[in-house]
């Protein structure tokens, strides 16, 4: 059953490699769908926020408006955290690659990228301190610095090896298309 809100992802699922009319390379896009762990955690956070909002309404109805305001503020923080959790990941555009973390965002223009490659290394399991052997997509920057873009054990790709491979190939293709072209023209 096709769902209308998933139709924008079809650009990454096609095999003919023809740009679709809505395929604007100047807009930031995630080259993969968010994983079930990330979506599930955000859904649980939003469920918690709905209960906190209900508690704020009950507290306000009881007449304790300062307590209701604090409870409302907590609910807003949980909602903002859930939305940020959904925005986390790797984004690409014609301008470069962007790694969005919970508290920070790093953008690297394609002209400053020296390599994008998949390596075998210890990676964090679901972002926790525990590490396991896995694959990681690493972006090499000028100056020898490296930026970890994707891992096969994060919240987007745990138990989805094919999706990790497709996403890594897509980011490498963006680098091949825009990184070399921009470096050659300078």
mmCIF file of C-alpha atoms in Angstrom:
data_model
loop_
_atom_site.group_PDB
_atom_site.id
_atom_site.type_symbol
_atom_site.label_atom_id
_atom_site.label_comp_id
_atom_site.label_asym_id
_atom_site.label_seq_id
_atom_site.Cartn_x
_atom_site.Cartn_y
_atom_site.Cartn_z
ATOM 1 C CA UNK A 1 0.000 0.000 0.000
ATOM 2 C CA UNK A 2 1.739 3.209 -1.095
ATOM 3 C CA UNK A 3 1.678 5.977 1.452
ATOM 4 C CA UNK A 4 1.674 9.517 0.055
ATOM 5 C CA UNK A 5 4.137 10.880 2.609
ATOM 6 C CA UNK A 6 6.822 8.422 1.455
ATOM 7 C CA UNK A 7 6.763 9.453 -2.204
ATOM 8 C CA UNK A 8 9.636 11.927 -1.808
ATOM 9 C CA UNK A 9 11.958 9.006 -0.997
ATOM 10 C CA UNK A 10 11.361 7.440 -4.393
ATOM 11 C CA UNK A 11 14.254 9.472 -5.808
ATOM 12 C CA UNK A 12 16.642 7.164 -3.962
ATOM 13 C CA UNK A 13 14.796 3.942 -4.783
ATOM 14 C CA UNK A 14 14.836 4.257 -8.562
ATOM 15 C CA UNK A 15 17.281 2.326 -10.696
ATOM 16 C CA UNK A 16 17.104 4.428 -13.853
ATOM 17 C CA UNK A 17 19.154 7.349 -12.359
ATOM 18 C CA UNK A 18 17.062 9.971 -14.136
ATOM 19 C CA UNK A 19 16.494 13.140 -12.156
ATOM 20 C CA UNK A 20 12.878 13.566 -11.185
ATOM 21 C CA UNK A 21 11.166 16.963 -11.609
ATOM 22 C CA UNK A 22 11.226 17.637 -7.852
ATOM 23 C CA UNK A 23 14.846 16.492 -7.528
ATOM 24 C CA UNK A 24 16.502 19.785 -6.489
ATOM 25 C CA UNK A 25 20.167 19.246 -5.649
ATOM 26 C CA UNK A 26 20.430 22.636 -3.922
ATOM 27 C CA UNK A 27 18.199 21.533 -1.040
ATOM 28 C CA UNK A 28 19.602 19.521 1.864
ATOM 29 C CA UNK A 29 18.344 15.935 1.770
ATOM 30 C CA UNK A 30 18.959 12.787 3.740
ATOM 31 C CA UNK A 31 20.087 10.016 1.350
ATOM 32 C CA UNK A 32 18.237 7.357 3.348
ATOM 33 C CA UNK A 33 15.073 6.872 5.353
ATOM 34 C CA UNK A 34 15.295 7.249 9.131
ATOM 35 C CA UNK A 35 15.651 3.900 10.865
ATOM 36 C CA UNK A 36 13.057 2.215 13.017
ATOM 37 C CA UNK A 37 15.081 2.723 16.198
ATOM 38 C CA UNK A 38 15.233 6.491 15.663
ATOM 39 C CA UNK A 39 11.566 6.777 14.704
ATOM 40 C CA UNK A 40 10.495 4.515 17.588
ATOM 41 C CA UNK A 41 12.467 6.536 20.150
ATOM 42 C CA UNK A 42 10.981 9.779 18.827
ATOM 43 C CA UNK A 43 7.474 8.281 18.922
ATOM 44 C CA UNK A 44 7.941 7.227 22.540
ATOM 45 C CA UNK A 45 9.213 10.701 23.406
ATOM 46 C CA UNK A 46 6.165 12.278 21.758
ATOM 47 C CA UNK A 47 3.904 9.850 23.638
ATOM 48 C CA UNK A 48 5.565 10.926 26.884
ATOM 49 C CA UNK A 49 5.097 14.568 25.875
ATOM 50 C CA UNK A 50 1.380 14.008 25.340
ATOM 51 C CA UNK A 51 1.033 12.674 28.888
ATOM 52 C CA UNK A 52 3.028 15.618 30.237
ATOM 53 C CA UNK A 53 0.775 18.019 28.303
ATOM 54 C CA UNK A 54 -2.283 16.295 29.759
ATOM 55 C CA UNK A 55 -0.757 16.703 33.225
ATOM 56 C CA UNK A 56 -0.205 20.417 32.507
ATOM 57 C CA UNK A 57 -3.887 20.815 31.603
ATOM 58 C CA UNK A 58 -4.961 19.034 34.798
ATOM 59 C CA UNK A 59 -2.602 21.156 36.905
ATOM 60 C CA UNK A 60 -3.902 24.343 35.234
ATOM 61 C CA UNK A 61 -7.500 23.241 35.860
ATOM 62 C CA UNK A 62 -6.641 22.778 39.521
ATOM 63 C CA UNK A 63 -5.505 26.402 39.677
ATOM 64 C CA UNK A 64 -1.728 25.993 40.055
ATOM 65 C CA UNK A 65 -0.710 28.040 37.042
ATOM 66 C CA UNK A 66 2.991 28.237 37.897
ATOM 67 C CA UNK A 67 3.162 24.436 38.119
ATOM 68 C CA UNK A 68 1.244 24.157 34.863
ATOM 69 C CA UNK A 69 3.734 26.501 33.202
ATOM 70 C CA UNK A 70 6.691 24.435 34.376
ATOM 71 C CA UNK A 71 5.001 21.225 33.214
ATOM 72 C CA UNK A 72 4.181 22.814 29.860
ATOM 73 C CA UNK A 73 7.822 23.883 29.517
ATOM 74 C CA UNK A 74 8.958 20.309 30.181
ATOM 75 C CA UNK A 75 6.575 19.014 27.499
ATOM 76 C CA UNK A 76 7.896 21.535 24.978
ATOM 77 C CA UNK A 77 11.480 20.444 25.736
ATOM 78 C CA UNK A 78 10.559 16.781 25.187
ATOM 79 C CA UNK A 79 8.851 17.655 21.876
ATOM 80 C CA UNK A 80 11.873 19.673 20.714
ATOM 81 C CA UNK A 81 14.196 16.799 21.676
ATOM 82 C CA UNK A 82 12.069 14.332 19.687
ATOM 83 C CA UNK A 83 12.112 16.599 16.632
ATOM 84 C CA UNK A 84 15.872 17.066 16.888
ATOM 85 C CA UNK A 85 16.277 13.304 17.218
ATOM 86 C CA UNK A 86 14.441 12.903 13.911
ATOM 87 C CA UNK A 87 16.695 15.519 12.229
ATOM 88 C CA UNK A 88 19.900 13.750 13.292
ATOM 89 C CA UNK A 89 21.907 12.040 10.578
ATOM 90 C CA UNK A 90 23.802 12.817 7.406
ATOM 91 C CA UNK A 91 22.472 15.293 4.859
ATOM 92 C CA UNK A 92 23.844 16.099 1.409
ATOM 93 C CA UNK A 93 23.344 18.827 -1.151
ATOM 94 C CA UNK A 94 25.286 20.473 -3.933
ATOM 95 C CA UNK A 95 26.957 22.615 -1.247
ATOM 96 C CA UNK A 96 28.486 19.701 0.685
ATOM 97 C CA UNK A 97 27.877 17.080 3.350
ATOM 98 C CA UNK A 98 26.324 17.861 6.714
ATOM 99 C CA UNK A 99 26.468 15.715 9.872
ATOM 100 C CA UNK A 100 23.679 16.648 12.278
ATOM 101 C CA UNK A 101 24.157 15.459 15.863
ATOM 102 C CA UNK A 102 21.881 16.151 18.809
ATOM 103 C CA UNK A 103 23.782 19.226 20.033
ATOM 104 C CA UNK A 104 25.921 20.157 17.023
ATOM 105 C CA UNK A 105 25.982 20.341 13.242
ATOM 106 C CA UNK A 106 29.087 20.083 11.057
ATOM 107 C CA UNK A 107 28.966 21.101 7.384
ATOM 108 C CA UNK A 108 31.849 20.319 5.033
ATOM 109 C CA UNK A 109 31.815 21.792 1.512
ATOM 110 C CA UNK A 110 32.602 19.291 -1.236
ATOM 111 C CA UNK A 111 35.652 21.359 -2.222
ATOM 112 C CA UNK A 112 37.224 20.585 1.180
ATOM 113 C CA UNK A 113 36.496 16.840 1.034
ATOM 114 C CA UNK A 114 39.500 14.675 0.185
ATOM 115 C CA UNK A 115 37.789 11.269 0.361
ATOM 116 C CA UNK A 116 34.602 9.461 1.288
ATOM 117 C CA UNK A 117 35.106 5.782 2.017
ATOM 118 C CA UNK A 118 33.638 2.871 3.934
ATOM 119 C CA UNK A 119 35.975 1.367 6.539
ATOM 120 C CA UNK A 120 35.833 -1.521 9.002
ATOM 121 C CA UNK A 121 36.353 -0.215 12.526
ATOM 122 C CA UNK A 122 34.865 -0.349 16.008
ATOM 123 C CA UNK A 123 31.633 1.663 16.002
ATOM 124 C CA UNK A 124 29.255 2.690 18.756
ATOM 125 C CA UNK A 125 26.128 0.577 19.094
ATOM 126 C CA UNK A 126 23.023 2.870 18.949
ATOM 127 C CA UNK A 127 25.211 5.775 20.058
ATOM 128 C CA UNK A 128 25.907 4.163 23.431
ATOM 129 C CA UNK A 129 29.438 3.828 24.881
ATOM 130 C CA UNK A 130 29.559 0.127 23.927
ATOM 131 C CA UNK A 131 31.486 -0.481 20.702
ATOM 132 C CA UNK A 132 31.190 -3.364 18.264
ATOM 133 C CA UNK A 133 33.036 -4.183 15.055
ATOM 134 C CA UNK A 134 31.193 -2.679 12.120
ATOM 135 C CA UNK A 135 31.329 -0.486 9.058
ATOM 136 C CA UNK A 136 31.531 3.269 9.014
ATOM 137 C CA UNK A 137 31.348 5.846 6.247
ATOM 138 C CA UNK A 138 34.195 8.271 6.903
ATOM 139 C CA UNK A 139 34.645 11.651 5.225
ATOM 140 C CA UNK A 140 38.252 12.840 4.952
ATOM 141 C CA UNK A 141 38.739 16.599 5.134
ATOM 142 C CA UNK A 142 41.638 18.774 4.094
ATOM 143 C CA UNK A 143 44.155 18.915 6.907
ATOM 144 C CA UNK A 144 43.837 15.204 7.648
ATOM 145 C CA UNK A 145 40.728 15.462 9.830
ATOM 146 C CA UNK A 146 38.045 12.804 9.502
ATOM 147 C CA UNK A 147 34.311 13.045 10.071
ATOM 148 C CA UNK A 148 32.244 9.942 10.807
ATOM 149 C CA UNK A 149 29.098 10.243 8.676
ATOM 150 C CA UNK A 150 27.296 6.895 9.051
ATOM 151 C CA UNK A 151 27.735 3.586 10.861
ATOM 152 C CA UNK A 152 25.934 0.321 10.318
ATOM 153 C CA UNK A 153 25.087 0.067 14.045
ATOM 154 C CA UNK A 154 23.493 3.477 14.619
ATOM 155 C CA UNK A 155 19.775 4.151 15.074
ATOM 156 C CA UNK A 156 19.208 4.412 11.324
ATOM 157 C CA UNK A 157 20.921 1.242 10.120
ATOM 158 C CA UNK A 158 20.847 -1.337 12.912
ATOM 159 C CA UNK A 159 19.719 -4.605 11.234
ATOM 160 C CA UNK A 160 19.521 -2.812 7.855
ATOM 161 C CA UNK A 161 22.786 -3.655 6.115
ATOM 162 C CA UNK A 162 21.400 -3.089 2.605
ATOM 163 C CA UNK A 163 20.137 0.367 3.573
ATOM 164 C CA UNK A 164 23.575 1.268 4.957
ATOM 165 C CA UNK A 165 25.248 0.130 1.736
ATOM 166 C CA UNK A 166 22.782 2.134 -0.385
ATOM 167 C CA UNK A 167 23.232 5.262 1.761
ATOM 168 C CA UNK A 168 27.033 4.961 1.688
ATOM 169 C CA UNK A 169 26.989 4.519 -2.084
ATOM 170 C CA UNK A 170 24.716 7.540 -2.453
ATOM 171 C CA UNK A 171 26.970 9.805 -0.376
ATOM 172 C CA UNK A 172 30.009 8.564 -2.297
ATOM 173 C CA UNK A 173 28.159 9.343 -5.556
ATOM 174 C CA UNK A 174 27.397 12.882 -4.364
ATOM 175 C CA UNK A 175 31.095 13.302 -3.565
ATOM 176 C CA UNK A 176 32.078 11.937 -6.970
ATOM 177 C CA UNK A 177 29.655 14.284 -8.720
ATOM 178 C CA UNK A 178 30.245 17.514 -6.813
ATOM 179 C CA UNK A 179 33.579 17.060 -5.041
ATOM 180 C CA UNK A 180 35.712 16.343 -8.090
ATOM 181 C CA UNK A 181 33.856 18.843 -10.289
ATOM 182 C CA UNK A 182 34.331 21.726 -7.879
ATOM 183 C CA UNK A 183 37.962 20.823 -7.179
ATOM 184 C CA UNK A 184 38.713 20.626 -10.920
ATOM 185 C CA UNK A 185 37.182 24.045 -11.647
ATOM 186 C CA UNK A 186 39.255 25.827 -9.007
#
